[in-house]
Short mmCIF file of C-alpha atoms in Angstrom, two decimals:
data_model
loop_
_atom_site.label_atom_id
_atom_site.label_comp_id
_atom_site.label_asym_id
_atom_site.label_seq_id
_atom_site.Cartn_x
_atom_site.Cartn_y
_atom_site.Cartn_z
CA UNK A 1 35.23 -43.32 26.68
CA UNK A 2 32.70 -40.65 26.85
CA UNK A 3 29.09 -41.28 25.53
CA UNK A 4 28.88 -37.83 23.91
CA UNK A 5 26.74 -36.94 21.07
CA UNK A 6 27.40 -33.38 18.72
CA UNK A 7 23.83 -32.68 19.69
CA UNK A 8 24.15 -32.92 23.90
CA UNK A 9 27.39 -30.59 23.63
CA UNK A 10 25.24 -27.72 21.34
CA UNK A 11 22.57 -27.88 24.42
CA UNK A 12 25.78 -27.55 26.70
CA UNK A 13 26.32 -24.11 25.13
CA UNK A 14 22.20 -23.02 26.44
CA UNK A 15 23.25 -22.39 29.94
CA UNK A 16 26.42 -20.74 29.29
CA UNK A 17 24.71 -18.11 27.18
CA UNK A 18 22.01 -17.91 29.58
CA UNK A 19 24.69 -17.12 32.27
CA UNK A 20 26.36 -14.36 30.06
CA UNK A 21 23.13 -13.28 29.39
CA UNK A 22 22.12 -12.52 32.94
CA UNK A 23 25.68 -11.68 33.96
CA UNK A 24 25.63 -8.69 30.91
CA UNK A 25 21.82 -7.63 32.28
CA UNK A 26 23.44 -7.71 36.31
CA UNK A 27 27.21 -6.03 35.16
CA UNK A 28 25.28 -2.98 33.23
CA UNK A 29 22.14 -2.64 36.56
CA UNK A 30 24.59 -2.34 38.95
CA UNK A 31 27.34 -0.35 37.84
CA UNK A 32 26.63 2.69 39.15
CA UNK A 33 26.30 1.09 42.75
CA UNK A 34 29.60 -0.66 43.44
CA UNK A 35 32.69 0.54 43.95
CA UNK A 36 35.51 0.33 41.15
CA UNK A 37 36.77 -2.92 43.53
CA UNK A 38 33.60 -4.76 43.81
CA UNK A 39 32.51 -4.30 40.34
CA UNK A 40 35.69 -5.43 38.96
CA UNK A 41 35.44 -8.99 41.25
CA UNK A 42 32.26 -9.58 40.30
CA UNK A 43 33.02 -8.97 36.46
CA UNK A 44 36.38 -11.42 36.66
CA UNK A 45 33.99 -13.54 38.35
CA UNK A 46 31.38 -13.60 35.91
CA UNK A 47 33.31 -14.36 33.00
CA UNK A 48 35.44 -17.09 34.77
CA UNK A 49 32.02 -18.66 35.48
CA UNK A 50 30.91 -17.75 31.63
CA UNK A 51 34.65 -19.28 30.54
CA UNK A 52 34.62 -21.89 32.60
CA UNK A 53 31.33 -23.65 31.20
CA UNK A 54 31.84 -21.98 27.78
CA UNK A 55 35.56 -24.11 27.07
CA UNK A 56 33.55 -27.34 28.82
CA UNK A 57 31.15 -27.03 26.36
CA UNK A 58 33.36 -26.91 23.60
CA UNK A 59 36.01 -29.84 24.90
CA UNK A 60 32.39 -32.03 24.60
CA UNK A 61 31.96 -30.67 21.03
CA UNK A 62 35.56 -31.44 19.93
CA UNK A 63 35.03 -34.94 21.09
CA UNK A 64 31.51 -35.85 20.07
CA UNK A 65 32.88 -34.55 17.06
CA UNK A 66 35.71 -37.09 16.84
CA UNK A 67 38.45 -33.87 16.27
CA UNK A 68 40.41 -34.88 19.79
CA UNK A 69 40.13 -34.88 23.62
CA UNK A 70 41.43 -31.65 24.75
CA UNK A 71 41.02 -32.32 28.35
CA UNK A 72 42.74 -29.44 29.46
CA UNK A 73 39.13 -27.78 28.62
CA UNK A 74 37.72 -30.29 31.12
CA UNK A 75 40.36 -29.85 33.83
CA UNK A 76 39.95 -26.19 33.80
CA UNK A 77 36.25 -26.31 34.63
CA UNK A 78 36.46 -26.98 38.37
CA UNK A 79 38.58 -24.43 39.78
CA UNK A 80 37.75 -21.54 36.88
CA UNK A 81 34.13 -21.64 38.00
CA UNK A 82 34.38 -22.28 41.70
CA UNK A 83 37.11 -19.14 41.66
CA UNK A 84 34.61 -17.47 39.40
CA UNK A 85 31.81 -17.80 42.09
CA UNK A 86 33.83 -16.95 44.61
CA UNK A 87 34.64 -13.16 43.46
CA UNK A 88 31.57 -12.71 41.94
CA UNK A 89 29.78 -13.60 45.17
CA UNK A 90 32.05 -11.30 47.49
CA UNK A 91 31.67 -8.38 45.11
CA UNK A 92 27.61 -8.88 45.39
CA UNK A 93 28.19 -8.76 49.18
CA UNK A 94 30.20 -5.80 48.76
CA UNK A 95 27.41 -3.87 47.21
CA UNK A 96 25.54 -4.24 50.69
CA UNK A 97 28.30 -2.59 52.86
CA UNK A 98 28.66 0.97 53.42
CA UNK A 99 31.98 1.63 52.27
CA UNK A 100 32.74 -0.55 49.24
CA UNK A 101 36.57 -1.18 50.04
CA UNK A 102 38.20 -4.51 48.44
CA UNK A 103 40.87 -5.06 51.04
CA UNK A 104 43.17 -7.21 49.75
CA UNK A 105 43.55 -10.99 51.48
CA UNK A 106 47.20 -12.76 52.66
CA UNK A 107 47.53 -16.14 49.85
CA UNK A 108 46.03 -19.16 50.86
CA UNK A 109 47.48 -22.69 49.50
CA UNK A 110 44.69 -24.59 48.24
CA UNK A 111 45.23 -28.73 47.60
CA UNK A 112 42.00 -30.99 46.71
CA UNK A 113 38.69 -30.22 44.92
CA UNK A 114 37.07 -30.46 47.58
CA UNK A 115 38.07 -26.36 48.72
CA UNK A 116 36.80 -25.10 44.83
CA UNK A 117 33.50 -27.22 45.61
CA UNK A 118 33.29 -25.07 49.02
CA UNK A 119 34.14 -21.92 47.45
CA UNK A 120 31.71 -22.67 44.55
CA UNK A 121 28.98 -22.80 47.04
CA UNK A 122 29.78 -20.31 48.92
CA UNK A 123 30.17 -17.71 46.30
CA UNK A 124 27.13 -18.93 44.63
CA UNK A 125 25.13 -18.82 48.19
CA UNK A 126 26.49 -15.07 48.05
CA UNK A 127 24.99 -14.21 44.56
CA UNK A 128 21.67 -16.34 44.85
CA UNK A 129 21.14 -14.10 48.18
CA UNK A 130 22.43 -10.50 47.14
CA UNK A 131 20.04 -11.07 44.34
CA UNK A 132 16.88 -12.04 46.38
CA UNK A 133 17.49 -9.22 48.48
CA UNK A 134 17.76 -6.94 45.30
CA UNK A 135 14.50 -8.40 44.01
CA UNK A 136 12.66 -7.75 47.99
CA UNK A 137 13.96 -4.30 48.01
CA UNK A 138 12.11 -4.30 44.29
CA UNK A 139 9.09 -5.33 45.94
CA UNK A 140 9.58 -8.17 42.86
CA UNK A 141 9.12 -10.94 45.73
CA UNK A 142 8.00 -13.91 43.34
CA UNK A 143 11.82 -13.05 41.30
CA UNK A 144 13.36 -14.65 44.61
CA UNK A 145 11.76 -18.11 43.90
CA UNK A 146 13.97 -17.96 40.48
CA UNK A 147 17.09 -17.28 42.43
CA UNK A 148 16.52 -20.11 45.07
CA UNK A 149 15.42 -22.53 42.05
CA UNK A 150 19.07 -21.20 40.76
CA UNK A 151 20.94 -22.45 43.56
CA UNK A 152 19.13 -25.36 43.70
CA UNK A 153 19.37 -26.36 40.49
CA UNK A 154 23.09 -25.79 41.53
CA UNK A 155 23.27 -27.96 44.43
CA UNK A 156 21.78 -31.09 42.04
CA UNK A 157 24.73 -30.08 39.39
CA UNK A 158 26.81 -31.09 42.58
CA UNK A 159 25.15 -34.07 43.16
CA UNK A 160 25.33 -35.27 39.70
CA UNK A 161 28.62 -34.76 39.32
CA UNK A 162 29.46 -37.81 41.28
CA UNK A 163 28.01 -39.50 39.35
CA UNK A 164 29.22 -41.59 36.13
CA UNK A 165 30.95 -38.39 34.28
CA UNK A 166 30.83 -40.66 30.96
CA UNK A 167 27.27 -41.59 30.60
CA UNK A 168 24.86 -40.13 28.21
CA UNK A 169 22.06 -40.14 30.85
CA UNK A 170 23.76 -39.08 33.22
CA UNK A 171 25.08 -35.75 31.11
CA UNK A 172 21.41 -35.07 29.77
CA UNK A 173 20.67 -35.03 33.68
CA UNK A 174 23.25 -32.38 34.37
CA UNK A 175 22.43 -30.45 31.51
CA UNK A 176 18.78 -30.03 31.70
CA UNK A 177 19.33 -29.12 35.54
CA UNK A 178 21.90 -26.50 34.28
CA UNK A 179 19.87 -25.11 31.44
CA UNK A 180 16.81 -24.68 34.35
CA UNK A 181 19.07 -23.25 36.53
CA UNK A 182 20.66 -20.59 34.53
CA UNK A 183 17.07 -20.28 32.77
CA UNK A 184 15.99 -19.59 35.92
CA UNK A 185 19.36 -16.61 36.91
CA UNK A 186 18.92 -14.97 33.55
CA UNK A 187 15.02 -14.38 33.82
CA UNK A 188 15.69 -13.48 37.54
CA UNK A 189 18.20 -10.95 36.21
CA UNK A 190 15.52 -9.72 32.95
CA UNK A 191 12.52 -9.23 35.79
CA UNK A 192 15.34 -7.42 38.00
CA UNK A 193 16.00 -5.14 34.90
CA UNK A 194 12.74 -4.95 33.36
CA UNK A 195 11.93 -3.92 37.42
CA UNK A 196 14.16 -0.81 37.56
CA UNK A 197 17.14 -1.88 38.85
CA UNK A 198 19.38 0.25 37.21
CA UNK A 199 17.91 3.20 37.95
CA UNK A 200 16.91 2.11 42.00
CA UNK A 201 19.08 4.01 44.36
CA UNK A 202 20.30 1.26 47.22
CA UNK A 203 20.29 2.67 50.56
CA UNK A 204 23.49 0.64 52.33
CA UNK A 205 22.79 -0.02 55.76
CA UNK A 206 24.97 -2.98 56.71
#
């Protein structure tokens, strides 16, 4: 039994939206500096990242709600959003290297959560970097503390996690780290916009 309330699984929706919200400011800035291959990884990686927190929200809702337990929501959270960070981070790192090529990569089997936790990191590392990079070339130095407070934020998502997954406390926890956290990417992403990004012209020297 989960100790969920209609009420903690609205506030579940605020850091989804402020994810789409910064990945929409981010997708339309840097368009016109990836490649066709980057930008499309780091769009399917944004919105599996915005769908994977989006449907978690909503399996809470149904069940606060007392419609029904569609834990196929729930199960699709883990390796939708580690995946998701995953390309979106390697298409920010693309946007670094001279020649924007997505080569493609043999199949790897994957078995335990423990790989999507690693890839979620990783990728994540990627983004939170690429982005405090973008905001130093900006000369927007004091954006990069919203980035790291991003990842952060992140890391104690991770933390809590093994933690009791049916406890009321427990989910406020996770869900006022997560709204900080993406709080913290979108108004990252607004400075980066409201800074010029769109129009700045990146000089690639990796």
């Amino acid at each position: 039994m989960y100790d969920f309330t209609i009420v903690m699984a609205l506030v579940d929706y605020i850091p989804v939206l402020f994810f789409g919200a910064a990945a929409l400011l981010l997708l339309g800035d840097l368009y016109n500096k990836m490649s066709r291959g980057a930008y499309a990884m780091f769009a399917a990686g944004a919105i599996n990242i915005f769908c994977a927190g989006f449907l978690k929200a909503t399996w809470k809702l149904l069940y606060a709600a007392n419609i029904c337990d569609f834990q196929a929501l729930n199960t699709l959270f883990l390796p939708l959003q580690s995946i998701g960070f995953l390309l979106a981070g390697v298409g920010l790192v693309c946007l670094f290297k001279k020649k924007n090529v997505v080569r493609s990569v043999a199949p790897v089997v994957f078995s335990g959560s423990f790989v999507f936790i690693m890839m979620m990191v990783a990728g994540l590392g990627a983004i939170c970097s690429c982005l405090c990079i973008l905001a130093a070339k900006l000369k927007k130095h004091w954006v990069i503390v919203l980035f790291i407070l991003c990842f952060v934020a992140s890391m104690g998502m991770g933390y809590m996690a093994s933690h009791d997954s049916t406890s009321a406390i427990v989910n406020w926890i996770e869900q006022s780290i997560n709204c900080v956290g993406q709080g913290a990417l979108f108004f990252g992403a607004l400075a980066l916009h409201k800074g010029g990004l769109k129009e700045f012209r990146l000089e690639k020297n990796v």
